[in-house]
């Protein structure tokens, strides 16, 4: 199975990248772990790393068993989770790079119910800043795509 770990800041276009592939949304795993849809609770989940990792691993193992050919793991925001998953399952790390102004435009135009705060606040939450560390830590392994 080909695994792609798809990373990028808020509104970088992760949800539209290779829509034909089987997609595992990290936010769905986090939602199950915290048992909430509240954006604030979902973004304050860094302390739940092991629970999130366990949920992701169970889903990946299931997809391997089901002989899925291509899996995109969408939205990992913690370098430690990415490091552990890629060590076990291998795969390619893709970073979607989008200029700040374009991400802000997308955020403001999408009108998502979950977007209850201005872009500047959402983009500077601890979990988003943690996501940016992926770019630094894995810079030599990343396939950067300007999106």
mmCIF file of N, CA and C in Angstrom:
data_model
loop_
_atom_site.group_PDB
_atom_site.id
_atom_site.type_symbol
_atom_site.label_atom_id
_atom_site.label_comp_id
_atom_site.label_asym_id
_atom_site.label_seq_id
_atom_site.Cartn_x
_atom_site.Cartn_y
_atom_site.Cartn_z
ATOM 1 N N UNK A 1 0.837 -1.171 0.000
ATOM 2 C CA UNK A 1 0.000 0.000 0.000
ATOM 3 C C UNK A 1 0.887 1.241 0.000
ATOM 4 N N UNK A 2 0.504 2.219 -0.796
ATOM 5 C CA UNK A 2 1.205 3.495 -0.833
ATOM 6 C C UNK A 2 0.550 4.411 0.205
ATOM 7 N N UNK A 3 1.360 4.925 1.139
ATOM 8 C CA UNK A 3 0.859 5.837 2.168
ATOM 9 C C UNK A 3 1.463 7.214 1.927
ATOM 10 N N UNK A 4 0.590 8.227 1.961
ATOM 11 C CA UNK A 4 1.023 9.609 1.876
ATOM 12 C C UNK A 4 0.549 10.314 3.130
ATOM 13 N N UNK A 5 1.484 10.921 3.841
ATOM 14 C CA UNK A 5 1.156 11.740 5.003
ATOM 15 C C UNK A 5 1.029 13.162 4.485
ATOM 16 N N UNK A 6 -0.181 13.704 4.496
ATOM 17 C CA UNK A 6 -0.456 15.003 3.913
ATOM 18 C C UNK A 6 -0.505 16.056 5.006
ATOM 19 N N UNK A 7 0.410 17.013 4.910
ATOM 20 C CA UNK A 7 0.548 18.025 5.946
ATOM 21 C C UNK A 7 0.477 19.423 5.349
ATOM 22 N N UNK A 8 0.094 20.363 6.165
ATOM 23 C CA UNK A 8 0.039 21.762 5.763
ATOM 24 C C UNK A 8 -0.772 22.537 6.766
ATOM 25 N N UNK A 9 -0.578 23.840 6.750
ATOM 26 C CA UNK A 9 -1.290 24.712 7.686
ATOM 27 C C UNK A 9 -2.770 24.782 7.322
ATOM 28 N N UNK A 10 -3.532 25.409 8.163
ATOM 29 C CA UNK A 10 -4.964 25.571 7.959
ATOM 30 C C UNK A 10 -5.218 26.208 6.587
ATOM 31 N N UNK A 11 -6.174 25.670 5.865
ATOM 32 C CA UNK A 11 -6.587 26.149 4.531
ATOM 33 C C UNK A 11 -5.490 26.038 3.479
ATOM 34 N N UNK A 12 -4.674 25.000 3.595
ATOM 35 C CA UNK A 12 -3.624 24.786 2.585
ATOM 36 C C UNK A 12 -4.107 23.900 1.440
ATOM 37 N N UNK A 13 -5.317 23.385 1.540
ATOM 38 C CA UNK A 13 -5.877 22.582 0.458
ATOM 39 C C UNK A 13 -5.781 21.083 0.660
ATOM 40 N N UNK A 14 -5.604 20.652 1.891
ATOM 41 C CA UNK A 14 -5.464 19.220 2.157
ATOM 42 C C UNK A 14 -6.691 18.428 1.701
ATOM 43 N N UNK A 15 -7.867 18.970 1.937
ATOM 44 C CA UNK A 15 -9.092 18.210 1.626
ATOM 45 C C UNK A 15 -9.327 18.034 0.128
ATOM 46 N N UNK A 16 -8.650 18.808 -0.709
ATOM 47 C CA UNK A 16 -8.852 18.683 -2.155
ATOM 48 C C UNK A 16 -7.696 17.967 -2.860
ATOM 49 N N UNK A 17 -6.704 17.546 -2.116
ATOM 50 C CA UNK A 17 -5.540 16.870 -2.693
ATOM 51 C C UNK A 17 -5.865 15.401 -2.937
ATOM 52 N N UNK A 18 -5.760 14.948 -4.177
ATOM 53 C CA UNK A 18 -5.985 13.567 -4.584
ATOM 54 C C UNK A 18 -7.278 12.985 -3.988
ATOM 55 N N UNK A 19 -8.421 13.560 -4.353
ATOM 56 C CA UNK A 19 -9.690 13.125 -3.767
ATOM 57 C C UNK A 19 -10.072 11.689 -4.101
ATOM 58 N N UNK A 20 -9.436 11.113 -5.117
ATOM 59 C CA UNK A 20 -9.780 9.737 -5.505
ATOM 60 C C UNK A 20 -9.167 8.685 -4.579
ATOM 61 N N UNK A 21 -8.186 9.062 -3.774
ATOM 62 C CA UNK A 21 -7.515 8.105 -2.882
ATOM 63 C C UNK A 21 -8.325 7.905 -1.600
ATOM 64 N N UNK A 22 -8.146 6.760 -1.000
ATOM 65 C CA UNK A 22 -8.735 6.509 0.321
ATOM 66 C C UNK A 22 -8.107 7.509 1.275
ATOM 67 N N UNK A 23 -8.907 8.146 2.096
ATOM 68 C CA UNK A 23 -8.444 9.233 2.957
ATOM 69 C C UNK A 23 -8.781 8.924 4.411
ATOM 70 N N UNK A 24 -7.780 9.048 5.246
ATOM 71 C CA UNK A 24 -7.945 8.913 6.692
ATOM 72 C C UNK A 24 -7.733 10.297 7.277
ATOM 73 N N UNK A 25 -8.786 10.860 7.836
ATOM 74 C CA UNK A 25 -8.739 12.216 8.376
ATOM 75 C C UNK A 25 -8.328 12.162 9.844
ATOM 76 N N UNK A 26 -7.202 12.771 10.149
ATOM 77 C CA UNK A 26 -6.725 12.789 11.531
ATOM 78 C C UNK A 26 -7.755 13.473 12.424
ATOM 79 N N UNK A 27 -8.432 14.483 11.910
ATOM 80 C CA UNK A 27 -9.443 15.176 12.716
ATOM 81 C C UNK A 27 -10.570 14.233 13.145
ATOM 82 N N UNK A 28 -10.903 13.236 12.327
ATOM 83 C CA UNK A 28 -11.922 12.261 12.718
ATOM 84 C C UNK A 28 -11.443 11.419 13.898
ATOM 85 N N UNK A 29 -10.170 11.046 13.868
ATOM 86 C CA UNK A 29 -9.601 10.273 14.979
ATOM 87 C C UNK A 29 -9.613 11.119 16.246
ATOM 88 N N UNK A 30 -9.173 12.368 16.129
ATOM 89 C CA UNK A 30 -9.142 13.272 17.287
ATOM 90 C C UNK A 30 -10.556 13.469 17.827
ATOM 91 N N UNK A 31 -11.519 13.657 16.928
ATOM 92 C CA UNK A 31 -12.917 13.835 17.334
ATOM 93 C C UNK A 31 -13.399 12.635 18.155
ATOM 94 N N UNK A 32 -13.013 11.431 17.745
ATOM 95 C CA UNK A 32 -13.393 10.236 18.504
ATOM 96 C C UNK A 32 -12.695 10.170 19.844
ATOM 97 N N UNK A 33 -11.439 10.577 19.886
ATOM 98 C CA UNK A 33 -10.677 10.530 21.137
ATOM 99 C C UNK A 33 -11.231 11.530 22.155
ATOM 100 N N UNK A 34 -11.494 12.761 21.721
ATOM 101 C CA UNK A 34 -11.980 13.783 22.657
ATOM 102 C C UNK A 34 -13.500 13.763 22.795
ATOM 103 N N UNK A 35 -14.166 12.993 21.951
ATOM 104 C CA UNK A 35 -15.617 12.858 21.968
ATOM 105 C C UNK A 35 -16.314 14.221 21.896
ATOM 106 N N UNK A 36 -15.864 15.007 20.900
ATOM 107 C CA UNK A 36 -16.420 16.344 20.736
ATOM 108 C C UNK A 36 -16.188 16.828 19.310
ATOM 109 N N UNK A 37 -17.036 17.747 18.877
ATOM 110 C CA UNK A 37 -16.844 18.442 17.606
ATOM 111 C C UNK A 37 -16.382 19.873 17.818
ATOM 112 N N UNK A 38 -16.243 20.259 19.082
ATOM 113 C CA UNK A 38 -15.857 21.620 19.415
ATOM 114 C C UNK A 38 -14.422 21.887 18.964
ATOM 115 N N UNK A 39 -14.248 22.891 18.108
ATOM 116 C CA UNK A 39 -12.936 23.197 17.526
ATOM 117 C C UNK A 39 -11.880 23.447 18.604
ATOM 118 N N UNK A 40 -12.257 24.156 19.656
ATOM 119 C CA UNK A 40 -11.308 24.471 20.733
ATOM 120 C C UNK A 40 -10.800 23.177 21.392
ATOM 121 N N UNK A 41 -11.703 22.262 21.679
ATOM 122 C CA UNK A 41 -11.295 20.983 22.282
ATOM 123 C C UNK A 41 -10.461 20.161 21.310
ATOM 124 N N UNK A 42 -10.825 20.196 20.033
ATOM 125 C CA UNK A 42 -10.074 19.435 19.041
ATOM 126 C C UNK A 42 -8.655 19.976 18.889
ATOM 127 N N UNK A 43 -8.501 21.280 18.981
ATOM 128 C CA UNK A 43 -7.173 21.869 18.810
ATOM 129 C C UNK A 43 -6.328 21.770 20.075
ATOM 130 N N UNK A 44 -6.938 21.469 21.197
ATOM 131 C CA UNK A 44 -6.188 21.306 22.439
ATOM 132 C C UNK A 44 -6.006 19.819 22.743
ATOM 133 N N UNK A 45 -5.529 19.084 21.766
ATOM 134 C CA UNK A 45 -5.450 17.624 21.898
ATOM 135 C C UNK A 45 -4.018 17.099 21.852
ATOM 136 N N UNK A 46 -3.028 17.980 21.917
ATOM 137 C CA UNK A 46 -1.639 17.516 21.788
ATOM 138 C C UNK A 46 -1.256 16.526 22.885
ATOM 139 N N UNK A 47 -1.866 16.664 24.056
ATOM 140 C CA UNK A 47 -1.549 15.758 25.161
ATOM 141 C C UNK A 47 -2.119 14.351 24.949
ATOM 142 N N UNK A 48 -2.917 14.167 23.925
ATOM 143 C CA UNK A 48 -3.537 12.875 23.638
ATOM 144 C C UNK A 48 -2.804 12.114 22.539
ATOM 145 N N UNK A 49 -1.522 12.410 22.374
ATOM 146 C CA UNK A 49 -0.718 11.842 21.288
ATOM 147 C C UNK A 49 -0.835 10.325 21.195
ATOM 148 N N UNK A 50 -0.691 9.626 22.303
ATOM 149 C CA UNK A 50 -0.722 8.156 22.250
ATOM 150 C C UNK A 50 -2.088 7.623 21.836
ATOM 151 N N UNK A 51 -3.151 8.261 22.299
ATOM 152 C CA UNK A 51 -4.499 7.840 21.916
ATOM 153 C C UNK A 51 -4.739 8.086 20.418
ATOM 154 N N UNK A 52 -4.287 9.230 19.936
ATOM 155 C CA UNK A 52 -4.435 9.557 18.518
ATOM 156 C C UNK A 52 -3.623 8.571 17.680
ATOM 157 N N UNK A 53 -2.405 8.310 18.094
ATOM 158 C CA UNK A 53 -1.536 7.376 17.383
ATOM 159 C C UNK A 53 -2.148 5.973 17.350
ATOM 160 N N UNK A 54 -2.715 5.546 18.445
ATOM 161 C CA UNK A 54 -3.354 4.227 18.487
ATOM 162 C C UNK A 54 -4.539 4.162 17.517
ATOM 163 N N UNK A 55 -5.357 5.212 17.496
ATOM 164 C CA UNK A 55 -6.498 5.245 16.579
ATOM 165 C C UNK A 55 -6.058 5.223 15.124
ATOM 166 N N UNK A 56 -5.034 6.007 14.803
ATOM 167 C CA UNK A 56 -4.510 6.023 13.438
ATOM 168 C C UNK A 56 -3.941 4.658 13.049
ATOM 169 N N UNK A 57 -3.184 4.064 13.936
ATOM 170 C CA UNK A 57 -2.575 2.757 13.646
ATOM 171 C C UNK A 57 -3.636 1.694 13.396
ATOM 172 N N UNK A 58 -4.698 1.710 14.182
ATOM 173 C CA UNK A 58 -5.774 0.734 13.985
ATOM 174 C C UNK A 58 -6.403 0.908 12.600
ATOM 175 N N UNK A 59 -6.629 2.151 12.195
ATOM 176 C CA UNK A 59 -7.221 2.409 10.876
ATOM 177 C C UNK A 59 -6.280 2.003 9.744
ATOM 178 N N UNK A 60 -5.000 2.313 9.889
ATOM 179 C CA UNK A 60 -4.026 1.939 8.855
ATOM 180 C C UNK A 60 -3.937 0.427 8.743
ATOM 181 N N UNK A 61 -3.866 -0.256 9.878
ATOM 182 C CA UNK A 61 -3.798 -1.721 9.863
ATOM 183 C C UNK A 61 -5.033 -2.315 9.179
ATOM 184 N N UNK A 62 -6.198 -1.732 9.436
ATOM 185 C CA UNK A 62 -7.421 -2.204 8.795
ATOM 186 C C UNK A 62 -7.339 -2.016 7.279
ATOM 187 N N UNK A 63 -6.861 -0.844 6.839
ATOM 188 C CA UNK A 63 -6.747 -0.588 5.401
ATOM 189 C C UNK A 63 -5.733 -1.517 4.747
ATOM 190 N N UNK A 64 -4.669 -1.840 5.449
ATOM 191 C CA UNK A 64 -3.699 -2.815 4.929
ATOM 192 C C UNK A 64 -4.374 -4.168 4.756
ATOM 193 N N UNK A 65 -5.119 -4.563 5.775
ATOM 194 C CA UNK A 65 -5.834 -5.845 5.728
ATOM 195 C C UNK A 65 -6.855 -5.872 4.593
ATOM 196 N N UNK A 66 -7.489 -4.746 4.312
ATOM 197 C CA UNK A 66 -8.494 -4.645 3.249
ATOM 198 C C UNK A 66 -7.857 -4.430 1.881
ATOM 199 N N UNK A 67 -6.541 -4.440 1.830
ATOM 200 C CA UNK A 67 -5.778 -4.309 0.581
ATOM 201 C C UNK A 67 -6.041 -2.987 -0.145
ATOM 202 N N UNK A 68 -6.161 -1.901 0.638
ATOM 203 C CA UNK A 68 -6.276 -0.566 0.049
ATOM 204 C C UNK A 68 -4.967 -0.265 -0.678
ATOM 205 N N UNK A 69 -5.052 0.255 -1.880
ATOM 206 C CA UNK A 69 -3.846 0.500 -2.679
ATOM 207 C C UNK A 69 -3.163 1.814 -2.343
ATOM 208 N N UNK A 70 -3.951 2.846 -2.067
ATOM 209 C CA UNK A 70 -3.383 4.165 -1.783
ATOM 210 C C UNK A 70 -4.146 4.799 -0.628
ATOM 211 N N UNK A 71 -3.423 5.232 0.388
ATOM 212 C CA UNK A 71 -4.014 5.836 1.574
ATOM 213 C C UNK A 71 -3.371 7.192 1.815
ATOM 214 N N UNK A 72 -4.210 8.196 1.971
ATOM 215 C CA UNK A 72 -3.732 9.528 2.350
ATOM 216 C C UNK A 72 -4.137 9.758 3.794
ATOM 217 N N UNK A 73 -3.159 10.050 4.618
ATOM 218 C CA UNK A 73 -3.421 10.390 6.007
ATOM 219 C C UNK A 73 -3.371 11.907 6.079
ATOM 220 N N UNK A 74 -4.522 12.488 6.253
ATOM 221 C CA UNK A 74 -4.754 13.914 6.059
ATOM 222 C C UNK A 74 -4.774 14.664 7.383
ATOM 223 N N UNK A 75 -3.795 15.564 7.557
ATOM 224 C CA UNK A 75 -3.875 16.512 8.662
ATOM 225 C C UNK A 75 -3.105 16.182 9.920
ATOM 226 N N UNK A 76 -2.019 15.450 9.826
ATOM 227 C CA UNK A 76 -1.189 15.245 11.013
ATOM 228 C C UNK A 76 -0.586 16.593 11.376
ATOM 229 N N UNK A 77 -0.708 16.959 12.646
ATOM 230 C CA UNK A 77 -0.205 18.250 13.081
ATOM 231 C C UNK A 77 0.887 18.123 14.145
ATOM 232 N N UNK A 78 1.209 16.919 14.522
ATOM 233 C CA UNK A 78 2.233 16.723 15.545
ATOM 234 C C UNK A 78 3.403 15.939 14.959
ATOM 235 N N UNK A 79 4.599 16.522 14.977
ATOM 236 C CA UNK A 79 5.773 15.835 14.433
ATOM 237 C C UNK A 79 6.016 14.467 15.072
ATOM 238 N N UNK A 80 5.752 14.342 16.352
ATOM 239 C CA UNK A 80 5.998 13.071 17.041
ATOM 240 C C UNK A 80 5.114 11.955 16.475
ATOM 241 N N UNK A 81 3.881 12.272 16.130
ATOM 242 C CA UNK A 81 2.979 11.268 15.544
ATOM 243 C C UNK A 81 3.470 10.900 14.151
ATOM 244 N N UNK A 82 3.843 11.881 13.367
ATOM 245 C CA UNK A 82 4.350 11.618 12.019
ATOM 246 C C UNK A 82 5.612 10.772 12.064
ATOM 247 N N UNK A 83 6.490 11.085 12.969
ATOM 248 C CA UNK A 83 7.743 10.335 13.103
ATOM 249 C C UNK A 83 7.471 8.868 13.443
ATOM 250 N N UNK A 84 6.562 8.637 14.369
ATOM 251 C CA UNK A 84 6.270 7.266 14.786
ATOM 252 C C UNK A 84 5.552 6.475 13.689
ATOM 253 N N UNK A 85 4.580 7.099 13.033
ATOM 254 C CA UNK A 85 3.857 6.391 11.963
ATOM 255 C C UNK A 85 4.773 6.066 10.786
ATOM 256 N N UNK A 86 5.570 7.034 10.373
ATOM 257 C CA UNK A 86 6.429 6.793 9.205
ATOM 258 C C UNK A 86 7.509 5.763 9.514
ATOM 259 N N UNK A 87 7.925 5.676 10.772
ATOM 260 C CA UNK A 87 8.910 4.654 11.144
ATOM 261 C C UNK A 87 8.311 3.252 11.035
ATOM 262 N N UNK A 88 7.045 3.116 11.349
ATOM 263 C CA UNK A 88 6.386 1.805 11.319
ATOM 264 C C UNK A 88 5.884 1.459 9.915
ATOM 265 N N UNK A 89 5.245 2.417 9.239
ATOM 266 C CA UNK A 89 4.556 2.122 7.982
ATOM 267 C C UNK A 89 5.266 2.628 6.723
ATOM 268 N N UNK A 90 6.323 3.441 6.891
ATOM 269 C CA UNK A 90 6.964 4.040 5.724
ATOM 270 C C UNK A 90 6.036 5.058 5.101
ATOM 271 N N UNK A 91 6.286 5.400 3.857
ATOM 272 C CA UNK A 91 5.417 6.323 3.147
ATOM 273 C C UNK A 91 6.088 7.638 2.813
ATOM 274 N N UNK A 92 5.360 8.464 2.092
ATOM 275 C CA UNK A 92 5.852 9.755 1.619
ATOM 276 C C UNK A 92 5.181 10.871 2.411
ATOM 277 N N UNK A 93 5.956 11.897 2.759
ATOM 278 C CA UNK A 93 5.423 13.052 3.463
ATOM 279 C C UNK A 93 5.276 14.192 2.464
ATOM 280 N N UNK A 94 4.058 14.678 2.312
ATOM 281 C CA UNK A 94 3.775 15.777 1.393
ATOM 282 C C UNK A 94 3.356 16.997 2.210
ATOM 283 N N UNK A 95 3.997 18.118 1.929
ATOM 284 C CA UNK A 95 3.657 19.390 2.562
ATOM 285 C C UNK A 95 3.032 20.290 1.505
ATOM 286 N N UNK A 96 1.824 20.766 1.782
ATOM 287 C CA UNK A 96 1.163 21.704 0.879
ATOM 288 C C UNK A 96 1.507 23.117 1.314
ATOM 289 N N UNK A 97 2.187 23.819 0.458
ATOM 290 C CA UNK A 97 2.648 25.182 0.746
ATOM 291 C C UNK A 97 1.739 26.175 0.038
ATOM 292 N N UNK A 98 1.174 27.085 0.803
ATOM 293 C CA UNK A 98 0.277 28.103 0.273
ATOM 294 C C UNK A 98 0.616 29.422 0.962
ATOM 295 N N UNK A 99 0.721 30.507 0.197
ATOM 296 C CA UNK A 99 1.005 31.801 0.818
ATOM 297 C C UNK A 99 -0.048 32.177 1.873
ATOM 298 N N UNK A 100 0.396 32.859 2.893
ATOM 299 C CA UNK A 100 -0.465 33.270 3.997
ATOM 300 C C UNK A 100 -1.719 33.996 3.505
ATOM 301 N N UNK A 101 -1.570 34.903 2.587
ATOM 302 C CA UNK A 101 -2.708 35.682 2.093
ATOM 303 C C UNK A 101 -3.762 34.790 1.433
ATOM 304 N N UNK A 102 -3.306 33.778 0.705
ATOM 305 C CA UNK A 102 -4.244 32.861 0.049
ATOM 306 C C UNK A 102 -4.950 31.985 1.079
ATOM 307 N N UNK A 103 -4.217 31.519 2.086
ATOM 308 C CA UNK A 103 -4.867 30.720 3.129
ATOM 309 C C UNK A 103 -5.915 31.544 3.859
ATOM 310 N N UNK A 104 -5.611 32.803 4.131
ATOM 311 C CA UNK A 104 -6.573 33.683 4.796
ATOM 312 C C UNK A 104 -7.805 33.868 3.916
ATOM 313 N N UNK A 105 -7.601 34.101 2.619
ATOM 314 C CA UNK A 105 -8.725 34.269 1.699
ATOM 315 C C UNK A 105 -9.614 33.025 1.703
ATOM 316 N N UNK A 106 -8.989 31.853 1.647
ATOM 317 C CA UNK A 106 -9.751 30.597 1.660
ATOM 318 C C UNK A 106 -10.541 30.449 2.956
ATOM 319 N N UNK A 107 -9.900 30.736 4.058
ATOM 320 C CA UNK A 107 -10.547 30.623 5.372
ATOM 321 C C UNK A 107 -11.779 31.517 5.429
ATOM 322 N N UNK A 108 -11.603 32.749 5.017
ATOM 323 C CA UNK A 108 -12.693 33.714 5.111
ATOM 324 C C UNK A 108 -13.804 33.431 4.108
ATOM 325 N N UNK A 109 -13.486 32.823 2.978
ATOM 326 C CA UNK A 109 -14.509 32.574 1.961
ATOM 327 C C UNK A 109 -15.217 31.235 2.136
ATOM 328 N N UNK A 110 -14.628 30.298 2.885
ATOM 329 C CA UNK A 110 -15.279 28.987 2.968
ATOM 330 C C UNK A 110 -16.512 28.992 3.856
ATOM 331 N N UNK A 111 -16.585 29.897 4.813
ATOM 332 C CA UNK A 111 -17.786 30.014 5.634
ATOM 333 C C UNK A 111 -18.124 28.768 6.419
ATOM 334 N N UNK A 112 -17.117 28.048 6.872
ATOM 335 C CA UNK A 112 -17.365 26.825 7.628
ATOM 336 C C UNK A 112 -17.916 27.152 9.014
ATOM 337 N N UNK A 113 -18.873 26.365 9.436
ATOM 338 C CA UNK A 113 -19.493 26.553 10.743
ATOM 339 C C UNK A 113 -18.457 26.502 11.874
ATOM 340 N N UNK A 114 -17.420 25.700 11.681
ATOM 341 C CA UNK A 114 -16.403 25.548 12.713
ATOM 342 C C UNK A 114 -15.475 26.756 12.826
ATOM 343 N N UNK A 115 -15.480 27.629 11.824
ATOM 344 C CA UNK A 115 -14.601 28.800 11.818
ATOM 345 C C UNK A 115 -15.253 29.934 12.598
ATOM 346 N N UNK A 116 -15.127 29.883 13.900
ATOM 347 C CA UNK A 116 -15.799 30.855 14.762
ATOM 348 C C UNK A 116 -14.882 31.995 15.203
ATOM 349 N N UNK A 117 -13.645 31.966 14.772
ATOM 350 C CA UNK A 117 -12.705 33.018 15.162
ATOM 351 C C UNK A 117 -11.987 33.535 13.928
ATOM 352 N N UNK A 118 -11.412 34.723 14.017
ATOM 353 C CA UNK A 118 -10.686 35.271 12.865
ATOM 354 C C UNK A 118 -9.516 34.362 12.468
ATOM 355 N N UNK A 119 -9.155 34.433 11.193
ATOM 356 C CA UNK A 119 -8.067 33.614 10.665
ATOM 357 C C UNK A 119 -6.781 33.767 11.486
ATOM 358 N N UNK A 120 -6.441 34.993 11.845
ATOM 359 C CA UNK A 120 -5.188 35.245 12.565
ATOM 360 C C UNK A 120 -5.121 34.458 13.871
ATOM 361 N N UNK A 121 -6.244 34.283 14.525
ATOM 362 C CA UNK A 121 -6.276 33.512 15.770
ATOM 363 C C UNK A 121 -6.206 32.017 15.454
ATOM 364 N N UNK A 122 -7.036 31.564 14.520
ATOM 365 C CA UNK A 122 -7.046 30.139 14.165
ATOM 366 C C UNK A 122 -5.686 29.676 13.660
ATOM 367 N N UNK A 123 -5.005 30.517 12.902
ATOM 368 C CA UNK A 123 -3.717 30.156 12.306
ATOM 369 C C UNK A 123 -2.567 30.173 13.307
ATOM 370 N N UNK A 124 -2.797 30.740 14.471
ATOM 371 C CA UNK A 124 -1.725 30.827 15.465
ATOM 372 C C UNK A 124 -2.006 30.033 16.733
ATOM 373 N N UNK A 125 -2.945 29.121 16.658
ATOM 374 C CA UNK A 125 -3.194 28.209 17.778
ATOM 375 C C UNK A 125 -1.979 27.305 17.951
ATOM 376 N N UNK A 126 -1.795 26.812 19.144
ATOM 377 C CA UNK A 126 -0.634 25.962 19.441
ATOM 378 C C UNK A 126 -0.534 24.785 18.484
ATOM 379 N N UNK A 127 -1.663 24.165 18.123
ATOM 380 C CA UNK A 127 -1.629 22.988 17.252
ATOM 381 C C UNK A 127 -1.201 23.367 15.837
ATOM 382 N N UNK A 128 -1.545 24.563 15.376
ATOM 383 C CA UNK A 128 -1.107 25.009 14.054
ATOM 384 C C UNK A 128 0.388 25.322 14.059
ATOM 385 N N UNK A 129 0.859 25.904 15.142
ATOM 386 C CA UNK A 129 2.290 26.195 15.255
ATOM 387 C C UNK A 129 3.081 24.897 15.374
ATOM 388 N N UNK A 130 2.518 23.909 16.031
ATOM 389 C CA UNK A 130 3.143 22.588 16.121
ATOM 390 C C UNK A 130 3.236 21.967 14.736
ATOM 391 N N UNK A 131 2.194 22.144 13.941
ATOM 392 C CA UNK A 131 2.171 21.646 12.565
ATOM 393 C C UNK A 131 3.327 22.236 11.762
ATOM 394 N N UNK A 132 3.607 23.505 11.956
ATOM 395 C CA UNK A 132 4.690 24.161 11.232
ATOM 396 C C UNK A 132 6.037 23.506 11.536
ATOM 397 N N UNK A 133 6.155 22.914 12.730
ATOM 398 C CA UNK A 133 7.399 22.224 13.093
ATOM 399 C C UNK A 133 7.658 21.033 12.175
ATOM 400 N N UNK A 134 6.599 20.440 11.643
ATOM 401 C CA UNK A 134 6.764 19.322 10.710
ATOM 402 C C UNK A 134 7.631 19.764 9.542
ATOM 403 N N UNK A 135 7.355 20.960 9.038
ATOM 404 C CA UNK A 135 8.127 21.479 7.912
ATOM 405 C C UNK A 135 9.611 21.568 8.277
ATOM 406 N N UNK A 136 9.902 22.064 9.467
ATOM 407 C CA UNK A 136 11.299 22.216 9.903
ATOM 408 C C UNK A 136 11.972 20.874 10.173
ATOM 409 N N UNK A 137 11.297 20.030 10.900
ATOM 410 C CA UNK A 137 11.888 18.753 11.326
ATOM 411 C C UNK A 137 12.098 17.803 10.154
ATOM 412 N N UNK A 138 11.144 17.758 9.229
ATOM 413 C CA UNK A 138 11.188 16.797 8.128
ATOM 414 C C UNK A 138 11.597 17.435 6.804
ATOM 415 N N UNK A 139 12.200 18.614 6.829
ATOM 416 C CA UNK A 139 12.448 19.379 5.605
ATOM 417 C C UNK A 139 13.186 18.577 4.525
ATOM 418 N N UNK A 140 14.091 17.702 4.908
ATOM 419 C CA UNK A 140 14.837 16.923 3.917
ATOM 420 C C UNK A 140 14.044 15.752 3.342
ATOM 421 N N UNK A 141 12.950 15.382 3.998
ATOM 422 C CA UNK A 141 12.128 14.255 3.563
ATOM 423 C C UNK A 141 10.843 14.698 2.860
ATOM 424 N N UNK A 142 10.490 15.950 2.978
ATOM 425 C CA UNK A 142 9.222 16.437 2.454
ATOM 426 C C UNK A 142 9.210 16.559 0.942
ATOM 427 N N UNK A 143 8.075 16.259 0.378
ATOM 428 C CA UNK A 143 7.795 16.635 -0.996
ATOM 429 C C UNK A 143 6.892 17.862 -0.868
ATOM 430 N N UNK A 144 7.411 19.038 -1.213
ATOM 431 C CA UNK A 144 6.656 20.275 -1.084
ATOM 432 C C UNK A 144 5.905 20.548 -2.372
ATOM 433 N N UNK A 145 4.613 20.801 -2.225
ATOM 434 C CA UNK A 145 3.766 21.104 -3.366
ATOM 435 C C UNK A 145 3.153 22.484 -3.134
ATOM 436 N N UNK A 146 3.399 23.384 -4.060
ATOM 437 C CA UNK A 146 2.780 24.702 -3.982
ATOM 438 C C UNK A 146 1.342 24.560 -4.453
ATOM 439 N N UNK A 147 0.447 24.874 -3.563
ATOM 440 C CA UNK A 147 -0.964 24.617 -3.810
ATOM 441 C C UNK A 147 -1.743 25.920 -3.803
#
